[in-house]
Each structure stands twice: as structure tokens, then as C-alpha cells.
Amino acid sequence: LVPDGGITLFSHRSARGDTRGSLVGPRADDLALAVMPGDRIWAIRFWPDSGGLVLGEDPERLAGHFVQPLTHPQWAVLLLRALADCRDAASAAEVADRLLGDVIASASAPDAVARQAVQALIATHGEIGIAEIAEGMGISLRQLERRFSAAVGLDPIQFGRIRKMKGNLGPLLGNTPRTWNEVLPILLEARP
């Protein structure tokens, strides 16, 4: 799993029918997930500053962690079980929309400062300086770093590096949809 700076929920159904739900916290490094041919994976990736709010968890506490099996919150456990039974993207999208709607509606609003910084780093592929973002918002660098880390779970420099890496992958991969078997060698070759 290539890092994207957000929290991800995974529903994994093995070819034998065993199901597992897991959570991947925000991370700056990649994570190898054990999957076999015939396994079915559905994932819900939260916007970087929203996962903690929706899950009712501290993103900084989840940073770098892989939680398996996921045991709480109960709605997430039920969601991942329901996704495990989905056979196609349309049914998975319907299940996710139905089971996440009320949860998302009841979540707190994101921190406006963190959201603006996330958007700036994504829009510029991590090329904008953190001090420049803070100055543009009229806040101190330290305040931006503190609020960003509390909302995302990573510091803004780590997140900027992730976005820069993702921005650099686009030209390597082109605009053609690819399978993981095609993409993985390109990603491994591009690593520093």
C-alpha cells in the first residue's frame, strides 16, 4: 500500500471466504499487505484530515499503525463485514454510501486551517513550502504544524513529501489504467 497520508479502512475476503476488517493509520512509508490470488479487497480512504473525525479517533495516535482485526467503532466493523460480501464496485459503493451516510453527517467539521493546508499541498503536489502556507493564512508556522498534525496524524512536511511522490508517479504511470502487476515494478524502480 503506497502511502497517501490518510486513514484507510480495509475489508478483505479471502478466496476461502474468511473475512477481516482492518484500519491503516496515516503513514509516510509503504505497507505490504498479505493477499492471495482470488482475494477480494474493498478499501475506504478518508480525506487526510477527515478519517480521525469520522472514526472518533486521534489521527496522531493512529499514525503508522495497522490495526487488525478492527474491533471498534462498531459501525466500521459492520461496514467492513458488509463490504466483504460485495462482488462488484457498484454494490460496494451502495453499501458504503448507505452505511457511512449517517456517520459522516454526525462527524465534527474539519479544522479549517488543516483543511486549507491539505488542499494546498495536494494542489501543488507538495511543492509549496509549509512556511508559505502559514504566511498565506496569517498564522505562525508552529500553529500550522500543530493543527495540521492533530488533524492529519502526520506533520505537514511528511504529508508534502507523500504528495510530491504521488505527483511524480503520474508521469511514470501515464494516464492508462493499469493492473497492480504492471504498476508494482514501476513503483519499485522509482523508489529512492
mmCIF file of C-alpha atoms in Angstrom:
data_model
loop_
_atom_site.group_PDB
_atom_site.id
_atom_site.type_symbol
_atom_site.label_atom_id
_atom_site.label_comp_id
_atom_site.label_asym_id
_atom_site.label_seq_id
_atom_site.Cartn_x
_atom_site.Cartn_y
_atom_site.Cartn_z
ATOM 1 C CA LEU A 1 0.000 0.000 0.000
ATOM 2 C CA VAL A 2 1.590 3.236 -1.145
ATOM 3 C CA PRO A 3 1.184 5.984 1.492
ATOM 4 C CA ASP A 4 -1.348 8.719 0.805
ATOM 5 C CA GLY A 5 -1.342 10.468 4.183
ATOM 6 C CA GLY A 6 -4.849 9.453 5.198
ATOM 7 C CA ILE A 7 -6.611 6.754 7.199
ATOM 8 C CA THR A 8 -7.876 3.730 5.277
ATOM 9 C CA LEU A 9 -10.380 1.035 6.233
ATOM 10 C CA PHE A 10 -9.883 -2.362 4.543
ATOM 11 C CA SER A 11 -12.337 -5.177 4.017
ATOM 12 C CA HIS A 12 -10.529 -8.363 2.994
ATOM 13 C CA ARG A 13 -12.309 -11.550 1.946
ATOM 14 C CA SER A 14 -10.001 -14.450 1.200
ATOM 15 C CA ALA A 15 -10.667 -16.891 -1.635
ATOM 16 C CA ARG A 16 -11.691 -19.390 1.101
ATOM 17 C CA GLY A 17 -14.335 -16.967 2.416
ATOM 18 C CA ASP A 18 -12.559 -15.770 5.570
ATOM 19 C CA THR A 19 -13.159 -12.072 6.213
ATOM 20 C CA ARG A 20 -11.087 -9.487 8.071
ATOM 21 C CA GLY A 21 -11.501 -5.816 8.681
ATOM 22 C CA SER A 22 -8.518 -3.586 9.313
ATOM 23 C CA LEU A 23 -7.500 0.021 9.647
ATOM 24 C CA VAL A 24 -4.330 1.581 8.295
ATOM 25 C CA GLY A 25 -3.405 4.775 10.092
ATOM 26 C CA PRO A 26 -1.764 7.718 8.339
ATOM 27 C CA ARG A 27 1.738 6.728 7.310
ATOM 28 C CA ALA A 28 4.711 8.066 5.429
ATOM 29 C CA ASP A 29 6.016 4.642 4.395
ATOM 30 C CA ASP A 30 4.528 1.862 2.316
ATOM 31 C CA LEU A 31 2.889 -1.183 3.836
ATOM 32 C CA ALA A 32 2.919 -4.726 2.472
ATOM 33 C CA LEU A 33 -0.480 -6.386 2.782
ATOM 34 C CA ALA A 34 -0.711 -10.162 2.556
ATOM 35 C CA VAL A 35 -3.168 -11.013 -0.215
ATOM 36 C CA MET A 36 -3.513 -14.076 -2.385
ATOM 37 C CA PRO A 37 -4.994 -14.667 -5.839
ATOM 38 C CA GLY A 38 -8.775 -14.747 -5.575
ATOM 39 C CA ASP A 39 -8.902 -12.484 -2.509
ATOM 40 C CA ARG A 40 -11.279 -9.541 -2.662
ATOM 41 C CA ILE A 41 -10.316 -6.212 -1.124
ATOM 42 C CA TRP A 42 -12.501 -3.139 -0.690
ATOM 43 C CA ALA A 43 -11.000 -0.018 0.808
ATOM 44 C CA ILE A 44 -12.355 3.270 2.071
ATOM 45 C CA ARG A 45 -9.751 6.009 2.074
ATOM 46 C CA PHE A 46 -10.659 9.071 4.055
ATOM 47 C CA TRP A 47 -9.629 12.575 3.100
ATOM 48 C CA PRO A 48 -6.412 13.183 5.113
ATOM 49 C CA ASP A 49 -7.973 15.451 7.747
ATOM 50 C CA SER A 50 -11.311 13.596 7.974
ATOM 51 C CA GLY A 51 -10.544 9.998 8.957
ATOM 52 C CA GLY A 52 -9.999 10.759 12.624
ATOM 53 C CA LEU A 53 -13.160 12.854 12.791
ATOM 54 C CA VAL A 54 -15.332 10.165 11.202
ATOM 55 C CA LEU A 55 -13.811 7.365 13.294
ATOM 56 C CA GLY A 56 -13.778 9.403 16.507
ATOM 57 C CA GLU A 57 -10.055 8.640 16.870
ATOM 58 C CA ASP A 58 -6.913 10.707 17.305
ATOM 59 C CA PRO A 59 -5.042 10.573 13.958
ATOM 60 C CA GLU A 60 -1.709 11.152 15.713
ATOM 61 C CA ARG A 61 -2.317 8.063 17.854
ATOM 62 C CA LEU A 62 -3.123 6.014 14.738
ATOM 63 C CA ALA A 63 -0.122 7.273 12.727
ATOM 64 C CA GLY A 64 1.951 4.398 11.406
ATOM 65 C CA HIS A 65 -0.326 1.716 12.870
ATOM 66 C CA PHE A 66 -2.002 -1.233 11.191
ATOM 67 C CA VAL A 67 -4.976 -2.379 13.274
ATOM 68 C CA GLN A 68 -6.176 -5.901 12.540
ATOM 69 C CA PRO A 69 -8.676 -7.133 13.403
ATOM 70 C CA LEU A 70 -10.610 -3.915 13.688
ATOM 71 C CA THR A 71 -12.917 -4.167 16.726
ATOM 72 C CA HIS A 72 -14.256 -0.623 17.038
ATOM 73 C CA PRO A 73 -16.049 1.560 16.262
ATOM 74 C CA GLN A 74 -18.880 -0.930 15.825
ATOM 75 C CA TRP A 75 -20.274 0.807 12.722
ATOM 76 C CA ALA A 76 -16.878 0.367 10.979
ATOM 77 C CA VAL A 77 -16.767 -3.339 11.858
ATOM 78 C CA LEU A 78 -20.282 -3.791 10.421
ATOM 79 C CA LEU A 79 -19.391 -1.764 7.326
ATOM 80 C CA LEU A 80 -16.301 -3.863 6.592
ATOM 81 C CA ARG A 81 -18.265 -7.105 7.065
ATOM 82 C CA ALA A 82 -20.954 -5.872 4.662
ATOM 83 C CA LEU A 83 -18.304 -4.857 2.116
ATOM 84 C CA ALA A 84 -16.759 -8.340 2.316
ATOM 85 C CA ASP A 85 -19.970 -9.731 0.784
ATOM 86 C CA CYS A 86 -19.912 -7.306 -2.172
ATOM 87 C CA ARG A 87 -18.902 -8.817 -5.502
ATOM 88 C CA ASP A 88 -18.621 -5.659 -7.610
ATOM 89 C CA ALA A 89 -17.827 -1.974 -7.314
ATOM 90 C CA ALA A 90 -21.441 -0.873 -7.697
ATOM 91 C CA SER A 91 -22.644 -2.957 -4.751
ATOM 92 C CA ALA A 92 -19.638 -1.901 -2.647
ATOM 93 C CA ALA A 93 -20.387 1.776 -3.391
ATOM 94 C CA GLU A 94 -24.056 1.294 -2.452
ATOM 95 C CA VAL A 95 -23.137 -0.393 0.839
ATOM 96 C CA ALA A 96 -20.553 2.281 1.684
ATOM 97 C CA ASP A 97 -22.941 5.136 0.865
ATOM 98 C CA ARG A 98 -25.761 3.577 2.899
ATOM 99 C CA LEU A 99 -23.684 2.686 5.968
ATOM 100 C CA LEU A 100 -21.451 5.771 6.022
ATOM 101 C CA GLY A 101 -24.069 8.474 5.387
ATOM 102 C CA ASP A 102 -25.234 8.999 8.969
ATOM 103 C CA VAL A 103 -21.746 8.515 10.413
ATOM 104 C CA ILE A 104 -20.256 11.206 8.193
ATOM 105 C CA ALA A 105 -23.195 13.547 8.804
ATOM 106 C CA SER A 106 -22.645 13.322 12.572
ATOM 107 C CA ALA A 107 -18.854 13.856 12.427
ATOM 108 C CA SER A 108 -17.371 17.164 13.523
ATOM 109 C CA ALA A 109 -16.346 19.688 10.891
ATOM 110 C CA PRO A 110 -12.662 19.579 9.934
ATOM 111 C CA ASP A 111 -10.219 22.184 11.224
ATOM 112 C CA ALA A 112 -10.323 24.960 8.599
ATOM 113 C CA VAL A 113 -6.572 25.651 8.887
ATOM 114 C CA ALA A 114 -5.643 21.982 8.451
ATOM 115 C CA ARG A 115 -8.084 21.614 5.547
ATOM 116 C CA GLN A 116 -6.656 24.624 3.719
ATOM 117 C CA ALA A 117 -3.092 23.324 4.202
ATOM 118 C CA VAL A 118 -4.054 19.822 2.997
ATOM 119 C CA GLN A 119 -5.677 21.331 -0.085
ATOM 120 C CA ALA A 120 -2.622 23.499 -0.803
ATOM 121 C CA LEU A 121 -0.223 20.546 -0.513
ATOM 122 C CA ILE A 122 -2.403 18.357 -2.723
ATOM 123 C CA ALA A 123 -2.933 21.078 -5.338
ATOM 124 C CA THR A 124 0.806 21.798 -5.591
ATOM 125 C CA HIS A 125 1.917 18.140 -5.346
ATOM 126 C CA GLY A 126 3.838 19.019 -2.191
ATOM 127 C CA GLU A 127 5.873 21.717 -3.933
ATOM 128 C CA ILE A 128 4.663 24.623 -1.759
ATOM 129 C CA GLY A 129 6.632 25.470 1.380
ATOM 130 C CA ILE A 130 4.959 24.994 4.743
ATOM 131 C CA ALA A 131 6.098 28.461 5.864
ATOM 132 C CA GLU A 132 4.487 29.894 2.732
ATOM 133 C CA ILE A 133 1.185 28.219 3.598
ATOM 134 C CA ALA A 134 1.317 29.552 7.178
ATOM 135 C CA GLU A 135 2.163 33.049 5.975
ATOM 136 C CA GLY A 136 -0.702 32.956 3.478
ATOM 137 C CA MET A 137 -3.108 32.074 6.286
ATOM 138 C CA GLY A 138 -1.709 34.701 8.637
ATOM 139 C CA ILE A 139 -0.715 32.193 11.335
ATOM 140 C CA SER A 140 2.599 31.086 12.777
ATOM 141 C CA LEU A 141 4.449 28.119 11.335
ATOM 142 C CA ARG A 142 4.259 26.367 14.712
ATOM 143 C CA GLN A 143 0.480 26.832 14.904
ATOM 144 C CA LEU A 144 0.061 25.408 11.398
ATOM 145 C CA GLU A 145 2.278 22.414 12.221
ATOM 146 C CA ARG A 146 0.402 21.709 15.469
ATOM 147 C CA ARG A 147 -3.088 21.962 13.951
ATOM 148 C CA PHE A 148 -2.101 20.004 10.838
ATOM 149 C CA SER A 149 -0.552 17.161 12.854
ATOM 150 C CA ALA A 150 -3.578 16.991 15.155
ATOM 151 C CA ALA A 151 -5.953 16.761 12.179
ATOM 152 C CA VAL A 152 -3.958 14.523 9.815
ATOM 153 C CA GLY A 153 -1.696 12.492 12.094
ATOM 154 C CA LEU A 154 1.412 13.372 10.099
ATOM 155 C CA ASP A 155 3.335 16.610 10.133
ATOM 156 C CA PRO A 156 2.920 18.846 7.064
ATOM 157 C CA ILE A 157 6.460 18.127 5.823
ATOM 158 C CA GLN A 158 5.815 14.366 5.812
ATOM 159 C CA PHE A 159 2.498 14.920 4.064
ATOM 160 C CA GLY A 160 4.133 17.220 1.498
ATOM 161 C CA ARG A 161 6.727 14.525 0.694
ATOM 162 C CA ILE A 162 3.952 11.971 0.175
ATOM 163 C CA ARG A 163 2.107 14.328 -2.166
ATOM 164 C CA LYS A 164 5.327 15.055 -4.046
ATOM 165 C CA MET A 165 5.916 11.322 -4.534
ATOM 166 C CA LYS A 166 2.337 10.819 -5.727
ATOM 167 C CA GLY A 167 2.712 13.762 -8.123
ATOM 168 C CA ASN A 168 5.909 12.267 -9.525
ATOM 169 C CA LEU A 169 4.220 8.909 -10.141
ATOM 170 C CA GLY A 170 1.707 10.349 -12.607
ATOM 171 C CA PRO A 171 4.176 10.825 -15.464
ATOM 172 C CA LEU A 172 5.772 7.439 -14.734
ATOM 173 C CA LEU A 173 2.464 5.609 -14.937
ATOM 174 C CA GLY A 174 0.847 7.658 -17.687
ATOM 175 C CA ASN A 175 -2.905 8.062 -17.890
ATOM 176 C CA THR A 176 -3.562 4.463 -18.848
ATOM 177 C CA PRO A 177 -5.364 2.284 -16.295
ATOM 178 C CA ARG A 178 -3.006 -0.461 -15.171
ATOM 179 C CA THR A 179 -3.121 -3.583 -13.082
ATOM 180 C CA TRP A 180 -1.037 -3.881 -9.904
ATOM 181 C CA ASN A 181 1.175 -6.418 -11.690
ATOM 182 C CA GLU A 182 2.066 -3.694 -14.186
ATOM 183 C CA VAL A 183 2.344 -0.846 -11.668
ATOM 184 C CA LEU A 184 4.382 -2.546 -8.939
ATOM 185 C CA PRO A 185 7.636 -2.899 -10.926
ATOM 186 C CA ILE A 186 7.395 0.781 -11.944
ATOM 187 C CA LEU A 187 6.858 1.859 -8.341
ATOM 188 C CA LEU A 188 9.744 -0.244 -7.068
ATOM 189 C CA GLU A 189 12.037 1.100 -9.759
ATOM 190 C CA ALA A 190 11.085 4.712 -8.897
ATOM 191 C CA ARG A 191 11.855 4.381 -5.165
ATOM 192 C CA PRO A 192 14.910 6.282 -3.914
#
